CSV table of C-alpha atoms and ligand atoms in Angstrom, one decimal:
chain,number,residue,atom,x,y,z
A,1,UNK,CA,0.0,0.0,0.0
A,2,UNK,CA,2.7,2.7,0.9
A,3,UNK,CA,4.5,1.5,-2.0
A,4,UNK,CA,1.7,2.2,-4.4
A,5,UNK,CA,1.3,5.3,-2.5
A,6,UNK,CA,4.5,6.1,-3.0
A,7,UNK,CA,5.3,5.0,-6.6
A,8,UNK,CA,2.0,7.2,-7.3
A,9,UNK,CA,3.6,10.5,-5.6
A,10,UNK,CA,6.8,10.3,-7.2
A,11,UNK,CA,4.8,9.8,-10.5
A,12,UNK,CA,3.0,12.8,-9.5
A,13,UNK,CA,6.6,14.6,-8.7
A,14,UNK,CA,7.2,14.2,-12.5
A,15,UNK,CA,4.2,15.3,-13.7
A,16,UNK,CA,3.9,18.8,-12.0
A,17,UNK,CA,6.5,19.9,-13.3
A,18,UNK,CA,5.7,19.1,-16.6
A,19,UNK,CA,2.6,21.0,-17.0
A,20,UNK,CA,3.6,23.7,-14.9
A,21,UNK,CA,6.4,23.6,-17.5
A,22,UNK,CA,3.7,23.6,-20.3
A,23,UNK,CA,1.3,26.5,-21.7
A,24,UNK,CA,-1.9,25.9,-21.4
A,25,UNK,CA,-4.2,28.3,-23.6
A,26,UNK,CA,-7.7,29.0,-22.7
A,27,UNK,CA,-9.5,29.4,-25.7
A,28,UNK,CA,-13.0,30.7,-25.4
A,29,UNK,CA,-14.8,29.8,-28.7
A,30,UNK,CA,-18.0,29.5,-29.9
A,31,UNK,CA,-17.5,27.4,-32.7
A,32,UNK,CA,-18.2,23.8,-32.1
A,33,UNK,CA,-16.8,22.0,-35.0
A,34,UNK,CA,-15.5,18.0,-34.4
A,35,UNK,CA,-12.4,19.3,-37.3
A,36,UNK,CA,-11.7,22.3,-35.2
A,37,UNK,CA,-9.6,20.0,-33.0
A,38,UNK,CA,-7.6,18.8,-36.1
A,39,UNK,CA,-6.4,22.4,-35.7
A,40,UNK,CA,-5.9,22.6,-32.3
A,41,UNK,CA,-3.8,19.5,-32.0
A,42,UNK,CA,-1.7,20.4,-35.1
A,43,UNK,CA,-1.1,24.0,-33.4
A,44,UNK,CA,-0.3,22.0,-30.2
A,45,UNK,CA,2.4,20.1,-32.7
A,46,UNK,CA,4.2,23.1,-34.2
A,47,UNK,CA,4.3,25.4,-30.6
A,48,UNK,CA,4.0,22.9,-27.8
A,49,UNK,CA,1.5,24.6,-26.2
A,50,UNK,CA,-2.0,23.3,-24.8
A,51,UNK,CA,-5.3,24.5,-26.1
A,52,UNK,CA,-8.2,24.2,-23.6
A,53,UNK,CA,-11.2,25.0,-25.1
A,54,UNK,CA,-14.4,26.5,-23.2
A,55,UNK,CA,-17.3,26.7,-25.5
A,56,UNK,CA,-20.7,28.2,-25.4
A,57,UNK,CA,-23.2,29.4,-27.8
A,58,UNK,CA,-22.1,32.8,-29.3
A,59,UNK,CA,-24.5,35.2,-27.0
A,60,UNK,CA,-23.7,33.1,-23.5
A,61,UNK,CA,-19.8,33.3,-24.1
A,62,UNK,CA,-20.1,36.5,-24.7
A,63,UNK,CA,-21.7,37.6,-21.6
A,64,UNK,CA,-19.6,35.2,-19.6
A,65,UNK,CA,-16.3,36.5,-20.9
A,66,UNK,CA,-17.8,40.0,-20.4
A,67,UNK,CA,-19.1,38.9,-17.0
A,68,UNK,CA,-15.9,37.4,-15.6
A,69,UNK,CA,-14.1,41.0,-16.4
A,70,UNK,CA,-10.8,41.1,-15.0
A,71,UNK,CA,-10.8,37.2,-13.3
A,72,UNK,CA,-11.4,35.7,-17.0
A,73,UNK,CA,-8.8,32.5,-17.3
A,74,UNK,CA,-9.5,33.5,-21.0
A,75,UNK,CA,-6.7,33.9,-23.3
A,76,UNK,CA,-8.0,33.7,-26.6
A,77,UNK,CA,-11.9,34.9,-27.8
A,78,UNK,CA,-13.2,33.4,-31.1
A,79,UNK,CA,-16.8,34.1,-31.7
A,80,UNK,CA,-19.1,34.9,-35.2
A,81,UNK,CA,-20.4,38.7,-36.3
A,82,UNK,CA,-18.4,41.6,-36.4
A,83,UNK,CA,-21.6,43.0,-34.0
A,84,UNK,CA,-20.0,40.3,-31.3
A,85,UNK,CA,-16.6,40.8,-31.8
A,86,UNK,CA,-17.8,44.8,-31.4
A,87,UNK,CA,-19.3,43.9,-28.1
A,88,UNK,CA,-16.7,42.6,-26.9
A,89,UNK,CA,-14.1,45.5,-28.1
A,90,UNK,CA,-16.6,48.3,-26.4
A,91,UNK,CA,-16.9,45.9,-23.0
A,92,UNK,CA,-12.9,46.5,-23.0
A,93,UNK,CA,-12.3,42.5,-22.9
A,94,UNK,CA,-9.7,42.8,-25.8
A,95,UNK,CA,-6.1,43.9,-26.4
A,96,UNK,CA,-4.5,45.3,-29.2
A,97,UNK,CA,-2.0,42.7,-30.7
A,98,UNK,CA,1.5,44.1,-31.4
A,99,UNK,CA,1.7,41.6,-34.8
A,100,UNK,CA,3.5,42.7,-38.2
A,101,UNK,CA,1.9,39.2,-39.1
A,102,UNK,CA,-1.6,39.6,-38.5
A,103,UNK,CA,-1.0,43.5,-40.0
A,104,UNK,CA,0.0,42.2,-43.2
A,105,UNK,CA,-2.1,39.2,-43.2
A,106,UNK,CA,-5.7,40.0,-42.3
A,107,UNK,CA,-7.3,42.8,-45.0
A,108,UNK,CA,-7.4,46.1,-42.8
A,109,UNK,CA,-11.1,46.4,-43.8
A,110,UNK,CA,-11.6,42.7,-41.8
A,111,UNK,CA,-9.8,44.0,-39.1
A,112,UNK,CA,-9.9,46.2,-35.6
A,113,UNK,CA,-7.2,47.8,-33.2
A,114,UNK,CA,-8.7,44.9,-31.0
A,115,UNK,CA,-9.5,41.9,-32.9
A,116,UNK,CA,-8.9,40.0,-36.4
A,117,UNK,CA,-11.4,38.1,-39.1
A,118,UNK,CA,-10.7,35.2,-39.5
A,119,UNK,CA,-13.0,33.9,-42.1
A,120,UNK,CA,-15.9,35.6,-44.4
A,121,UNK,CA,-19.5,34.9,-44.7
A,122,UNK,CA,-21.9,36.5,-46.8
A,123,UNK,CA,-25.7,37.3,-46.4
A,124,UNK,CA,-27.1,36.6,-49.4
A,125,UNK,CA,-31.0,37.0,-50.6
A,126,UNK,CA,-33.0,34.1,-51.6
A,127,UNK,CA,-36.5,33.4,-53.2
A,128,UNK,CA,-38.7,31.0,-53.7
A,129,UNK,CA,-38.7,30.6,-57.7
A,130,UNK,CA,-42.6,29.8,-58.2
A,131,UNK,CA,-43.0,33.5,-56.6
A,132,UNK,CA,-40.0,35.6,-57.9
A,133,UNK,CA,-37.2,35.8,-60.3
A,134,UNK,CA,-34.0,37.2,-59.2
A,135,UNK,CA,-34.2,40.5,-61.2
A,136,UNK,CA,-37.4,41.0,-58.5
A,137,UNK,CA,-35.0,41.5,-55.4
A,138,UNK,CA,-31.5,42.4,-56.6
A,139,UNK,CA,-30.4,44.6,-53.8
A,140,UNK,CA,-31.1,44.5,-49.9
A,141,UNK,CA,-33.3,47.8,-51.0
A,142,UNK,CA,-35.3,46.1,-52.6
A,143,UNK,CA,-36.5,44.5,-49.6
A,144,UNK,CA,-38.2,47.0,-49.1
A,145,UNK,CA,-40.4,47.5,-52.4
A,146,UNK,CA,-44.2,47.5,-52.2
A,147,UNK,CA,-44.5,44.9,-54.7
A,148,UNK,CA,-43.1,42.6,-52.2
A,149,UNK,CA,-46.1,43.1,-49.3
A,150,UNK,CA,-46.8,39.8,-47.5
A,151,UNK,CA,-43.3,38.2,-48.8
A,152,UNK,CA,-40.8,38.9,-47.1
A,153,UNK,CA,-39.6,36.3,-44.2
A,154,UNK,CA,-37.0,37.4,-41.4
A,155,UNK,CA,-35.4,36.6,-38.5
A,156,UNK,CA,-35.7,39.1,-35.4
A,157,UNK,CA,-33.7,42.6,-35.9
A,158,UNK,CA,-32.1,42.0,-33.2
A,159,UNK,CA,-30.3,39.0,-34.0
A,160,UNK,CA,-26.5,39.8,-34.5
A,161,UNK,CA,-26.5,39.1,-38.3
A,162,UNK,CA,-29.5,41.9,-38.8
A,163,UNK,CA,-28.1,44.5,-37.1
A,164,UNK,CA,-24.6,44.3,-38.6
A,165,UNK,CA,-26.4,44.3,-41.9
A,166,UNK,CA,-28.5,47.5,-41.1
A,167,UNK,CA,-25.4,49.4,-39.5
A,168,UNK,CA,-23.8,48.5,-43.0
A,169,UNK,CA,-27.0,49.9,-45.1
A,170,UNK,CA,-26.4,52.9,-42.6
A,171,UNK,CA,-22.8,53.5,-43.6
A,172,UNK,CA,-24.2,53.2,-47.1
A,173,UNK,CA,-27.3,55.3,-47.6
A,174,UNK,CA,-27.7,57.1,-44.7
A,175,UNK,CA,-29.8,57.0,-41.3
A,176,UNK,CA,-32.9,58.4,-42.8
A,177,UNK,CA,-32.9,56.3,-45.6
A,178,UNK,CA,-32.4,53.3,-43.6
A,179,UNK,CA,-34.9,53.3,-41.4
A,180,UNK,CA,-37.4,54.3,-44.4
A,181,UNK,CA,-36.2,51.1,-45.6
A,182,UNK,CA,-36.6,49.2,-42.3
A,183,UNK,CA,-40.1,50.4,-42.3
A,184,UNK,CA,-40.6,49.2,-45.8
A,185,UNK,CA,-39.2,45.9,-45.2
A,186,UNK,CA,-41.6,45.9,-41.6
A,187,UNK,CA,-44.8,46.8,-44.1
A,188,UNK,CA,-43.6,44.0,-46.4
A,189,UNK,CA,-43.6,41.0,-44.0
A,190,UNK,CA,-45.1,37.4,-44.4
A,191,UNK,CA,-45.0,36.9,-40.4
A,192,UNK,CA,-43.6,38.3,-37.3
A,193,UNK,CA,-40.1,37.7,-37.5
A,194,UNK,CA,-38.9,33.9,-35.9
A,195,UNK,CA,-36.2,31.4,-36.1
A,196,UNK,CA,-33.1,31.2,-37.6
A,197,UNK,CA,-31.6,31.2,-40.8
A,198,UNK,CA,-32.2,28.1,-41.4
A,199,UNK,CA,-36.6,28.5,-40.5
A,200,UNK,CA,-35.7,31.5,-43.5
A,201,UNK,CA,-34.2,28.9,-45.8
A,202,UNK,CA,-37.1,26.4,-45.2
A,203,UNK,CA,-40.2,29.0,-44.9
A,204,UNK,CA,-39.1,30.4,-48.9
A,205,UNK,CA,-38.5,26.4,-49.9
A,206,UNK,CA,-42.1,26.2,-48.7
A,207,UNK,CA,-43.3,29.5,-50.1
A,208,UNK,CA,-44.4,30.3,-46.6
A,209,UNK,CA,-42.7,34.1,-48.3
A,210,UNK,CA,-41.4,34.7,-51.1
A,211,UNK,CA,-38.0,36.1,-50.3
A,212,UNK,CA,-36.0,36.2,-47.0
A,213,UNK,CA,-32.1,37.0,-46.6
A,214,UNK,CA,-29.6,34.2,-44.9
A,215,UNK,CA,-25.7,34.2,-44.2
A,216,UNK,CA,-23.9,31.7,-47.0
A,217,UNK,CA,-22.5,29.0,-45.1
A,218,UNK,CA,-26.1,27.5,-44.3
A,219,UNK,CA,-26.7,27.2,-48.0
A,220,UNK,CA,-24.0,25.2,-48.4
A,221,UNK,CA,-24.6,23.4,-45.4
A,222,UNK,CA,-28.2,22.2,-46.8
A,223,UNK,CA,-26.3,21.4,-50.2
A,224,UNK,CA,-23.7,18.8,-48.4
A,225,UNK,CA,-26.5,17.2,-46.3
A,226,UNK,CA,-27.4,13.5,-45.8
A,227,UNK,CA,-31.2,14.3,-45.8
A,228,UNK,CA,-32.3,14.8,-49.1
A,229,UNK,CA,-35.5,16.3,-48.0
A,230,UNK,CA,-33.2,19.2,-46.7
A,231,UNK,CA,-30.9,19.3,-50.0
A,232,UNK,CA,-34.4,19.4,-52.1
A,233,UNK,CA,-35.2,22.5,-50.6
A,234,UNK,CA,-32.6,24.3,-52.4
A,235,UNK,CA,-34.5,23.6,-55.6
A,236,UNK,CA,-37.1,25.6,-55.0
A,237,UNK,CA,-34.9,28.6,-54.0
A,238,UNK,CA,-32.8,31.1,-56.1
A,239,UNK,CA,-29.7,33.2,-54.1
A,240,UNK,CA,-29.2,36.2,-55.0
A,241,UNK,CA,-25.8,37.7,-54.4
A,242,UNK,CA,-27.1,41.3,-53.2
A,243,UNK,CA,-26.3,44.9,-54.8
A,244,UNK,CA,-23.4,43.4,-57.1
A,245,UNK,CA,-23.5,46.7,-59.6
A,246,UNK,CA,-23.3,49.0,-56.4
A,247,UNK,CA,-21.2,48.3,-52.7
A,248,UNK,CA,-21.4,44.6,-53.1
A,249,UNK,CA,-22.8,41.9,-50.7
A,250,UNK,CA,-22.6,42.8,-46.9
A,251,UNK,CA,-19.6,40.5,-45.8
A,252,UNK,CA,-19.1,39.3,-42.2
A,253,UNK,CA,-17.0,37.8,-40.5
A,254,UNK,CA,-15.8,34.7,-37.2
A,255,UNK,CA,-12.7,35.8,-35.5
A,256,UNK,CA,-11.3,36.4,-32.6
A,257,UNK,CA,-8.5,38.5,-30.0
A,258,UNK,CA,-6.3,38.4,-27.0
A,259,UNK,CA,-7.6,38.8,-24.1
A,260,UNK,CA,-6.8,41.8,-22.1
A,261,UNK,CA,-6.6,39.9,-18.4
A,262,UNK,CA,-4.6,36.9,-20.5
A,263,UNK,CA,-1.6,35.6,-18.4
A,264,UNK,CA,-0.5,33.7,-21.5
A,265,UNK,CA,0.3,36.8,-24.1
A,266,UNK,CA,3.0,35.4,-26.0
A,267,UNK,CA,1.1,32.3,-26.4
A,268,UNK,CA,-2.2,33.8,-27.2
A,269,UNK,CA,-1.0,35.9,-30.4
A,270,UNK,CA,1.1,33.0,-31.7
A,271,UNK,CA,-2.3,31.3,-31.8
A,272,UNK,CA,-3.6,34.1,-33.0
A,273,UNK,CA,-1.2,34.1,-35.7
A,274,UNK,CA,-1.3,30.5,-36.7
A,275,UNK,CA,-5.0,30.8,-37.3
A,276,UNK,CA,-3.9,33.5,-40.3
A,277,UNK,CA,-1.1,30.7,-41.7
A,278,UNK,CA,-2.6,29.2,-44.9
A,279,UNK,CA,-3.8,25.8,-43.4
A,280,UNK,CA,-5.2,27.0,-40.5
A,281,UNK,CA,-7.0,29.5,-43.0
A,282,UNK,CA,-8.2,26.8,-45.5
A,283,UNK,CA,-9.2,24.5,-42.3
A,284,UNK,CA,-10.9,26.9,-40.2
A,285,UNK,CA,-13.0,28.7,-43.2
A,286,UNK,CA,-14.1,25.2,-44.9
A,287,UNK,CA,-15.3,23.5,-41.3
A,288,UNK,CA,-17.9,26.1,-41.6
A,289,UNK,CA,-18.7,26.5,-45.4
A,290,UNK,CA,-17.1,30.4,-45.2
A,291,UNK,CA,-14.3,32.2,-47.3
A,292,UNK,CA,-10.3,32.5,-45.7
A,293,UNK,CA,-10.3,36.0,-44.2
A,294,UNK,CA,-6.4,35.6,-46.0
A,295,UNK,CA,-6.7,36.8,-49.3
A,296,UNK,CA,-5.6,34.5,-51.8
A,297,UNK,CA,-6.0,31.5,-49.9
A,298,UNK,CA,-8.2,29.4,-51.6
A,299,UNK,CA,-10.1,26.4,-50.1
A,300,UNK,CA,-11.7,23.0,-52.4
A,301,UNK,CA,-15.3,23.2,-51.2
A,302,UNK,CA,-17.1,22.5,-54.3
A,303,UNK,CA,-20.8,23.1,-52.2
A,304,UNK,CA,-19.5,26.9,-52.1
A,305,UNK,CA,-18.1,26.7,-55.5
A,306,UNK,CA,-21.9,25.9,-56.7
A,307,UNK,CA,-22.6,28.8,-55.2
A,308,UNK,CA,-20.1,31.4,-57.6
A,309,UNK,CA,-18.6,34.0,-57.5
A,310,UNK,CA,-19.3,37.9,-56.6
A,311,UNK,CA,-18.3,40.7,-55.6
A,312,UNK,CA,-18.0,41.3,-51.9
A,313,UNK,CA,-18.6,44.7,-49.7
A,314,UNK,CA,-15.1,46.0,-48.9
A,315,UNK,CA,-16.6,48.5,-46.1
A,316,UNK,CA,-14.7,48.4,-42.8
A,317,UNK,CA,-16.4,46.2,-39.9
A,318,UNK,CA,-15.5,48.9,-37.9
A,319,UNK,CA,-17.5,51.5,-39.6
A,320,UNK,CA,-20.2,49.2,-39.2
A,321,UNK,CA,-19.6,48.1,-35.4
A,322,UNK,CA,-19.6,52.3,-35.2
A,323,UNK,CA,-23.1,51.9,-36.5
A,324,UNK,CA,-24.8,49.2,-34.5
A,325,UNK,CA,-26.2,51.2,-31.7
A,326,UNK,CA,-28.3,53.3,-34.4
A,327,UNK,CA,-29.3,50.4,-35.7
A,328,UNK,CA,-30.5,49.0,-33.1
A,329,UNK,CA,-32.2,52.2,-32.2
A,330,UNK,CA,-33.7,52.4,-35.9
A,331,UNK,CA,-35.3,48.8,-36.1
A,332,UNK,CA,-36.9,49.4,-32.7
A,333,UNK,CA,-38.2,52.3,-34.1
A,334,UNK,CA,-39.8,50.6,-36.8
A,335,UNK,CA,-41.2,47.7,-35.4
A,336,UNK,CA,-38.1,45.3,-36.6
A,337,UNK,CA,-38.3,43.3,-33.6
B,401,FE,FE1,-24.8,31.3,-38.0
């Protein structure tokens, strides 16, 4: 007995010092992908250093890291929407990053003093082609057109993914104009708002509306699945890559920062970094159906691919995180709840 005791203690005397030895990173991520830990464990390879990941949806590991303030173990944040990553920033749970890397890497557009893109989504328009040709809704204006009264389908305003679109449409045409627009699109709708992108996808399939708008990767997501009731929904839709002949489609964004209370800097922004190398770029985009936030990495997803090619927004996120208050404001105002 005291020899097992023993033999297990001086086991134990090894060990400590081992992982006291070793980094351990606490990731705080919100994306639950089984292929994200191909990754991890490849990053874990090249650095020696541990990745321990705490995950929650997007909205509750916000709020925790948020809520833990200056105690957060957290080292790394990774979440989806610039309006998040925004969040964040204005709670002051970020650093700035001293990289040349990540400078010269990451587009400045898909980039803040306080946090990096990592990969691109689009939001997109789709129809239901029994109902509408694509020439109908061309532009997230359109939206807003009476012709389209009882056919538009939407998910709440106040959902993320809305509200960094309409603080984009603000930095494009104005306050005024937008919430014109947001009244339009209010006038014009099937049903109270509901569900996620997805309920969109399905409710045009159905012809529950006529038109709705949803971010990229789900479309491909319904393209790659095993239920072929799900992929047949995507022959009764059209997509629409929005306002191509003016500011382009409204582009957002996953990524991620150091942050601020991390006792694990170094460690943090060489993760950091690796995500921006071309194999973490490729990975990390295709596990969710998105575009490398690197430009000219390319990825092999031919469900995207199906989808083409266009011509994306180029406006900064940060104009648009400078936005989202208003546009909160604005869809409260007219009834985009
Ligand atoms: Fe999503």
């Amino acid at each position: 007995m005291l020899r097992q005791t023993l033999a297990a203690l001086s086991a134990l005397l090894w060990i400590v010092p081992a992982i006291a030895g070793d980094t351990v990173l606490n990731l705080y991520s919100a994306r639950h992908y089984q292929s994200d830990e191909a990754l991890y464990d490849d990053f874990t390879r090249q650095s020696g250093i541990q990745i321990k990941r705490i995950e929650g949806n997007e909205q509750a590991l916000l709020e925790r890291v948020i809520h833990e303030g200056e105690n957060s173990p957290a080292d790394v944040f990774i979440t989806v929407d610039a309006a998040r990553l925004a969040q964040a920033e204005a709670h002051g749970i970020l650093a700035p990053v001293d990289s040349a890397l990540l400078t010269a890497r990451i587009p400045a557009h898909l980039r803040s003093a306080h946090w990096y893109a990592f990969s691109t989504r689009a939001r997109v328009i789709i129809y239901n082609r029994r109902k509408l040709n694509a020439e109908d809704v061309p532009t997230y204006e359109s939206l807003a057109d009476e012709k389209l009264r009882g056919k538009v389908c939407s998910r709440s305003g106040a959902h993320p993914y809305n509200l960094s679109l309409v603080a984009a449409l603000i930095a494009h045409n104005g306050e005024a104009a937008t919430e014109t627009w947001a009244r339009g699109v209010v006038a014009n709708f099937a049903r109270a708002p509901k569900g996620g992108d997805t309920d969109q996808i399905k409710s045009v399939a159905a012809g529950e509306c006529a038109v709705a708008v949803t971010n990229s990767y789900y479309l491909a997501r319904l393209m790659a699945s095993e239920r072929v009731e799900e992929r047949n929904l995507l022959k009764r839709i059209g997509v629409v890559w929005p306002n191509q002949a003016s500011y382009g489609a409204h582009v957002n964004v996953s990524g991620g920062g150091l942050v601020r209370t991390s006792k694990h800097r170094a460690a943090a922004i060489a993760f950091l970094e690796y995500l921006a190398s071309d194999s973490a770029q490729r990975h990390f985009a295709n596990a969710n159906n998105e575009w490398p936030a690197v430009p000219g990495v390319t990825i092999d997803n031919p469900d995207l691919d199906t989808l083409g090619h266009f011509t994306a927004d180029t406006l900064p996120l940060t104009t648009l995180a400078g936005n989202l208050v208003k546009a909160q404001q604005l869809l409260d105002r007219a009834g985009y709840r």
